[in-house]
mmCIF file of C-alpha atoms in Angstrom:
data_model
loop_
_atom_site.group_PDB
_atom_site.id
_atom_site.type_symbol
_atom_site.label_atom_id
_atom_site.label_comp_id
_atom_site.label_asym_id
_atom_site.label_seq_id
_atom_site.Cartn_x
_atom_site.Cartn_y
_atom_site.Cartn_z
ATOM 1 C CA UNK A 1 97.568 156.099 96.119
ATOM 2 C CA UNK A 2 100.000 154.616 98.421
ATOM 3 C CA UNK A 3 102.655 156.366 100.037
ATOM 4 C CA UNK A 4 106.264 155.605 99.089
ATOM 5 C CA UNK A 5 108.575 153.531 101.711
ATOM 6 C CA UNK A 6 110.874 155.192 103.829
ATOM 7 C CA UNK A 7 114.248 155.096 102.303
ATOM 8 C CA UNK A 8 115.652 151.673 102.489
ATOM 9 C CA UNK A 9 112.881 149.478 103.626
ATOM 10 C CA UNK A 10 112.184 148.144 99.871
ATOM 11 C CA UNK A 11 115.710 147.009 99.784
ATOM 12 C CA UNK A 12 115.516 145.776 103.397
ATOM 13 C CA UNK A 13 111.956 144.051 102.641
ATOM 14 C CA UNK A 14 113.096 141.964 99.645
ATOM 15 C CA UNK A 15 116.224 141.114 101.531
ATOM 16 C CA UNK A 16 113.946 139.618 104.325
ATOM 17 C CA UNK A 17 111.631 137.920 101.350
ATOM 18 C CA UNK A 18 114.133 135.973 99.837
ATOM 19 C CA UNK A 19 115.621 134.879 103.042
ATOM 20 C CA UNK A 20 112.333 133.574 103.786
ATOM 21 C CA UNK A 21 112.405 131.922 100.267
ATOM 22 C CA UNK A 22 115.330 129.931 100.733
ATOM 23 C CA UNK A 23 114.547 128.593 103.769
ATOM 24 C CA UNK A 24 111.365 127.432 102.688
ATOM 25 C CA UNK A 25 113.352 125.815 99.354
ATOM 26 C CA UNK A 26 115.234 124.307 101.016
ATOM 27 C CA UNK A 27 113.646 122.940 103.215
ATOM 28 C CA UNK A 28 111.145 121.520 100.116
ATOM 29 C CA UNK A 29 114.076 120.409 98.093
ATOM 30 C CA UNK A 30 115.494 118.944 100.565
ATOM 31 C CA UNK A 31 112.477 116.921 101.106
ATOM 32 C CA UNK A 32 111.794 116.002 98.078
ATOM 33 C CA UNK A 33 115.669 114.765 96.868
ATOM 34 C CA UNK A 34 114.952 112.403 100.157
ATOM 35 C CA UNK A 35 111.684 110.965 98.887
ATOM 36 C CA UNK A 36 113.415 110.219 95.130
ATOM 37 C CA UNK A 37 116.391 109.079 96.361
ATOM 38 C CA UNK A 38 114.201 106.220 99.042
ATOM 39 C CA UNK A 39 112.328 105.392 95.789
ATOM 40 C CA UNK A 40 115.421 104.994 93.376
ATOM 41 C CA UNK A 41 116.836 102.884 96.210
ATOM 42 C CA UNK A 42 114.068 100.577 96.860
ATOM 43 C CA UNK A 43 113.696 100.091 93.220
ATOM 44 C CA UNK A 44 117.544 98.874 92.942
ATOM 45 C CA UNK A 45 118.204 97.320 95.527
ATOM 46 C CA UNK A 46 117.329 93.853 94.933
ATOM 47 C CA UNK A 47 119.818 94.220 91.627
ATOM 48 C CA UNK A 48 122.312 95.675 94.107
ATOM 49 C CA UNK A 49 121.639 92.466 96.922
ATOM 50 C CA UNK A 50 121.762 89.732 93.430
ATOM 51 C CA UNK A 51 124.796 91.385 92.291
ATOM 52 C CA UNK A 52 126.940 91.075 95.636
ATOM 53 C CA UNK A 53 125.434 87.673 96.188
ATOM 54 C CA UNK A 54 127.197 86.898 92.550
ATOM 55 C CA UNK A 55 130.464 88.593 93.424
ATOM 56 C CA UNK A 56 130.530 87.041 96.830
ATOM 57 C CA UNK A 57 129.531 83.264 95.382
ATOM 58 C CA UNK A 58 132.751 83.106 92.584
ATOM 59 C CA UNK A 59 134.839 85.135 95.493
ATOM 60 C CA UNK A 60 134.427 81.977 96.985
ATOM 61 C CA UNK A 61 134.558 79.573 94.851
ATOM 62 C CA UNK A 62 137.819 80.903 93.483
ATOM 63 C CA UNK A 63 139.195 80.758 97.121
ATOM 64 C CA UNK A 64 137.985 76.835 97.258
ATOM 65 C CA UNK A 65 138.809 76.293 93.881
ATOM 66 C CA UNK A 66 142.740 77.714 94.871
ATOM 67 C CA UNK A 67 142.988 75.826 98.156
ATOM 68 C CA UNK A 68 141.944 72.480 96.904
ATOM 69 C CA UNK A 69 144.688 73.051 93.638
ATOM 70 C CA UNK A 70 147.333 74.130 95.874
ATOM 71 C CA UNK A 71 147.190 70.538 97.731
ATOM 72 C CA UNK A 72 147.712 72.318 101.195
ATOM 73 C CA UNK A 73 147.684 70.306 104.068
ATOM 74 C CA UNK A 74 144.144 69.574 105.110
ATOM 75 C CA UNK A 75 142.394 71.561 107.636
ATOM 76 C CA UNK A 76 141.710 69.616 111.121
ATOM 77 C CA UNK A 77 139.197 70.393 113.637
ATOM 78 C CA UNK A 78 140.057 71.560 117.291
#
């Protein structure tokens, strides 16, 4: 049969358990909200890179598009 622990020490064991528990979760979670955030980002990012191509291209063309209508005096060279 085994003998009952000293007063305290089943309070102060599960104490030291579950701060060995988190640690170890996380350190997992951690670990694995890294991997799945890499893989969600690899997966999007050539929708994110064709998106601000898009954005960038009629940014521009806008800006050309204003110049050229607002008959500004031309641009010379240096």
């Amino acid at each position: 049969m085994p003998r009952p622990l000293p007063d305290g020490m089943e309070e102060y064991m599960v104490h030291r358990v579950m701060q060995r528990v988190d640690v170890v979760l996380d350190q997992r979670l951690r670990e694995a909200i890294a991997t799945v955030v890499q893989e969600q980002t690899r997966s999007v990012l050539p929708r994110l890179r064709e998106e601000i191509e898009s954005v960038v291209r009629h940014a521009v063309y806008e800006a050309v598009a204003d110049e050229l209508a607002s008959g500004g005096p031309p641009v010379t060279k240096g």
